[in-house]
Protein backbone atom coordinates (compact mmCIF):
# COMPACT_ATOMS: atom_id res chain seq x y z
CA MET A 1 199.10 103.33 211.62
CA ARG A 2 198.12 99.86 210.43
CA PHE A 3 201.84 100.13 207.98
CA LEU A 4 203.71 101.38 211.06
CA VAL A 5 202.78 98.34 213.47
CA SER A 6 203.28 95.65 210.19
CA THR A 7 206.83 97.04 210.04
CA ILE A 8 207.30 97.06 213.95
CA ILE A 9 206.23 93.66 213.87
CA LEU A 10 208.60 92.61 210.62
CA ILE A 11 211.63 94.78 212.45
CA PHE A 12 210.50 92.56 215.74
CA LEU A 13 211.08 89.29 213.67
CA GLN A 14 213.94 89.84 211.99
CA ALA A 15 215.77 90.54 214.78
CA CYS A 16 217.25 87.53 215.81
CA SER A 17 217.10 85.71 212.44
CA GLN A 18 219.27 86.23 209.01
CA ASN A 19 218.12 87.00 205.67
CA HIS A 20 218.95 83.50 204.83
CA GLN A 21 217.07 80.30 203.14
CA PRO A 22 215.47 79.07 206.40
CA ILE A 23 216.87 75.74 208.08
CA LYS A 24 214.52 72.64 209.04
CA THR A 25 216.31 71.43 212.20
CA SER A 26 216.60 67.40 211.96
CA PRO A 27 217.65 65.57 215.35
CA MET A 28 221.53 65.34 215.24
CA GLU A 29 222.01 62.72 217.76
CA ASN A 30 225.53 63.20 218.10
CA LYS A 31 225.95 61.36 214.13
CA GLU A 32 228.57 64.78 213.62
CA ALA A 33 230.88 63.45 216.66
CA LYS A 34 230.92 60.12 215.28
CA ASN A 35 232.28 61.23 211.36
CA ASN A 36 234.35 64.60 212.61
CA PRO A 37 237.78 64.16 213.32
CA TYR A 38 237.71 67.11 215.10
CA TYR A 39 235.13 66.78 217.66
CA SER A 40 235.96 66.78 221.29
CA ARG A 41 234.47 68.26 224.54
CA THR A 42 237.65 67.93 225.96
CA ASP A 43 240.46 69.59 223.84
CA THR A 44 240.68 73.22 223.53
CA THR A 45 243.20 74.13 220.60
CA LYS A 46 242.12 76.35 218.05
CA LEU A 47 240.80 74.49 214.78
CA ASN A 48 241.97 75.56 211.69
CA VAL A 49 240.00 73.79 208.98
CA SER A 50 238.47 74.97 205.62
CA ASN A 51 235.08 74.97 204.50
CA GLU A 52 235.81 72.29 202.17
CA GLU A 53 236.55 69.98 204.69
CA TRP A 54 233.35 70.61 206.93
CA LYS A 55 231.26 70.16 203.88
CA LYS A 56 232.55 66.79 203.72
CA ILE A 57 232.22 66.17 207.26
CA LEU A 58 228.90 67.87 208.53
CA ALA A 59 225.19 67.49 207.58
CA PRO A 60 223.95 70.03 205.00
CA ASP A 61 221.55 71.68 207.67
CA LEU A 62 224.13 72.37 210.47
CA TYR A 63 226.76 73.24 207.46
CA ALA A 64 224.56 76.35 206.41
CA VAL A 65 224.15 77.47 209.31
CA ALA A 66 227.98 76.97 211.19
CA ARG A 67 229.81 78.02 207.86
CA GLU A 68 227.19 79.95 205.81
CA ALA A 69 225.42 81.78 208.72
CA ALA A 70 222.16 80.58 207.50
CA THR A 71 219.42 80.33 210.62
CA GLU A 72 216.96 78.15 211.56
CA ARG A 73 213.23 79.15 210.97
CA ALA A 74 211.24 80.71 214.66
CA PHE A 75 209.71 78.41 216.37
CA THR A 76 211.77 75.29 214.76
CA GLY A 77 214.70 74.48 216.80
CA LYS A 78 214.60 71.31 219.22
CA TYR A 79 216.09 74.08 221.83
CA ASN A 80 213.91 76.54 221.30
CA GLU A 81 211.28 75.03 224.42
CA PHE A 82 213.37 72.73 226.07
CA ASP A 83 214.53 73.21 229.89
CA GLU A 84 216.79 70.31 231.13
CA ILE A 85 219.67 70.54 233.16
CA GLY A 86 222.42 69.93 231.59
CA ASP A 87 225.72 71.83 229.13
CA TYR A 88 225.70 72.94 225.43
CA TYR A 89 228.24 72.37 223.14
CA CYS A 90 229.14 73.35 219.89
CA ALA A 91 227.28 70.72 217.27
CA VAL A 92 231.01 71.21 215.21
CA CYS A 93 233.57 70.85 217.22
CA GLY A 94 232.05 69.97 221.24
CA HIS A 95 233.63 72.82 222.76
CA HIS A 96 231.67 74.04 225.32
CA LEU A 97 229.47 77.17 225.10
CA PHE A 98 226.58 77.53 227.71
CA ARG A 99 224.95 76.02 230.87
CA SER A 100 221.62 75.20 231.36
CA THR A 101 221.15 77.55 234.18
CA SER A 102 221.31 80.72 231.96
CA LYS A 103 218.87 79.30 229.27
CA PHE A 104 215.61 81.50 229.42
CA ALA A 105 212.36 81.47 227.71
CA SER A 106 212.63 84.78 225.60
CA SER A 107 209.69 83.69 223.00
CA CYS A 108 211.91 85.17 220.42
CA GLY A 109 211.41 81.85 218.26
CA TRP A 110 215.11 79.93 219.37
CA ALA A 111 217.12 79.02 222.11
CA SER A 112 218.00 81.73 224.32
CA PHE A 113 221.09 82.05 227.10
CA PHE A 114 221.71 85.28 228.92
CA GLU A 115 225.47 84.14 229.62
CA ALA A 116 228.25 82.43 227.69
CA ASP A 117 231.15 80.62 228.11
CA LYS A 118 234.34 83.07 228.23
CA GLU A 119 236.04 80.61 226.93
CA GLY A 120 233.56 79.32 224.52
CA VAL A 121 232.60 82.11 222.25
CA TYR A 122 233.64 85.19 220.74
CA TYR A 123 232.15 87.93 218.85
CA LYS A 124 232.13 90.03 215.43
CA LYS A 125 230.54 93.00 214.30
CA ASP A 126 227.30 91.90 211.26
CA SER A 127 226.12 94.65 209.46
CA SER A 128 224.61 92.09 206.50
CA TYR A 129 221.13 93.05 205.58
CA GLY A 130 221.54 97.20 206.64
CA MET A 131 221.37 95.91 210.35
CA GLU A 132 223.84 96.44 213.04
CA ARG A 133 224.35 93.35 215.20
CA VAL A 134 227.06 91.11 216.56
CA GLU A 135 227.33 87.61 215.71
CA VAL A 136 228.25 84.78 217.68
CA LEU A 137 230.92 82.73 217.06
CA CYS A 138 232.66 79.29 218.58
CA LYS A 139 236.35 80.56 219.95
CA ARG A 140 237.29 76.75 218.75
CA CYS A 141 236.25 76.53 215.17
CA ASP A 142 234.30 79.88 214.24
CA SER A 143 231.22 78.46 213.74
CA HIS A 144 228.18 81.05 213.16
CA LEU A 145 225.51 80.14 216.59
CA GLY A 146 223.45 83.00 216.26
CA HIS A 147 223.69 86.64 218.23
CA ILE A 148 223.69 89.02 220.77
CA PHE A 149 221.41 91.27 221.75
CA ASP A 150 221.19 93.52 224.74
CA ASP A 151 217.50 92.96 225.75
CA GLY A 152 218.04 89.82 227.72
CA PRO A 153 217.08 89.50 231.85
CA LYS A 154 219.02 90.09 234.38
CA PRO A 155 222.08 89.48 235.43
CA THR A 156 223.66 90.61 232.29
CA GLY A 157 220.72 92.18 230.27
CA LEU A 158 222.00 89.80 227.28
CA ARG A 159 219.94 87.59 224.83
CA TYR A 160 222.29 85.32 223.37
CA CYS A 161 219.73 83.90 220.32
CA MET A 162 220.95 80.87 219.13
CA ASN A 163 220.11 78.07 216.01
CA SER A 164 219.48 75.08 217.51
CA VAL A 165 221.63 72.73 214.86
CA SER A 166 224.29 74.75 216.19
CA LEU A 167 224.41 73.00 219.70
CA GLU A 168 224.25 69.74 221.17
CA PHE A 169 223.09 69.23 224.56
CA VAL A 170 224.08 66.71 227.10
CA PRO A 171 222.75 66.17 229.91
CA ASP A 172 223.97 65.83 233.71
CA SER A 173 222.55 62.90 233.85
CA GLN A 174 224.87 61.44 230.96
CA LYS A 175 228.44 62.68 232.42
């Protein structure tokens, strides 16, 4: 019985993460935008930038998550327990991804949303590590954001489980 409970707990903890080396999130403070010629909150043109170029531009923790599909350790992301009103953008390219009104406390350890900007993200099947999941990527720059699960709240029943390092928050007061 103990083995069964331990197995269930382990599966639950892995359900929202990938088996990559944990990434420690550091505050971005929009550093990437200052050194990134591709960053724009208004340009929606699809980007075709090589990972070699992104590696020169992005901070190592953001590069690992966005370009190599790594993940942050649970409960370490700056937006995990964050509830200000505003919008979330891709930290790599500035593309709009989520509105704060779709964010909810999922207790899974990562920032969670029940709805994404339909023009902001796209989805890809992820069969890595013997799990069947759906990866969420930025529609403009193809950066990994996290995964989507069907155990979220109404009205969608979805849980977008996102890495904070892949997100940039802009409060309504700064628009």
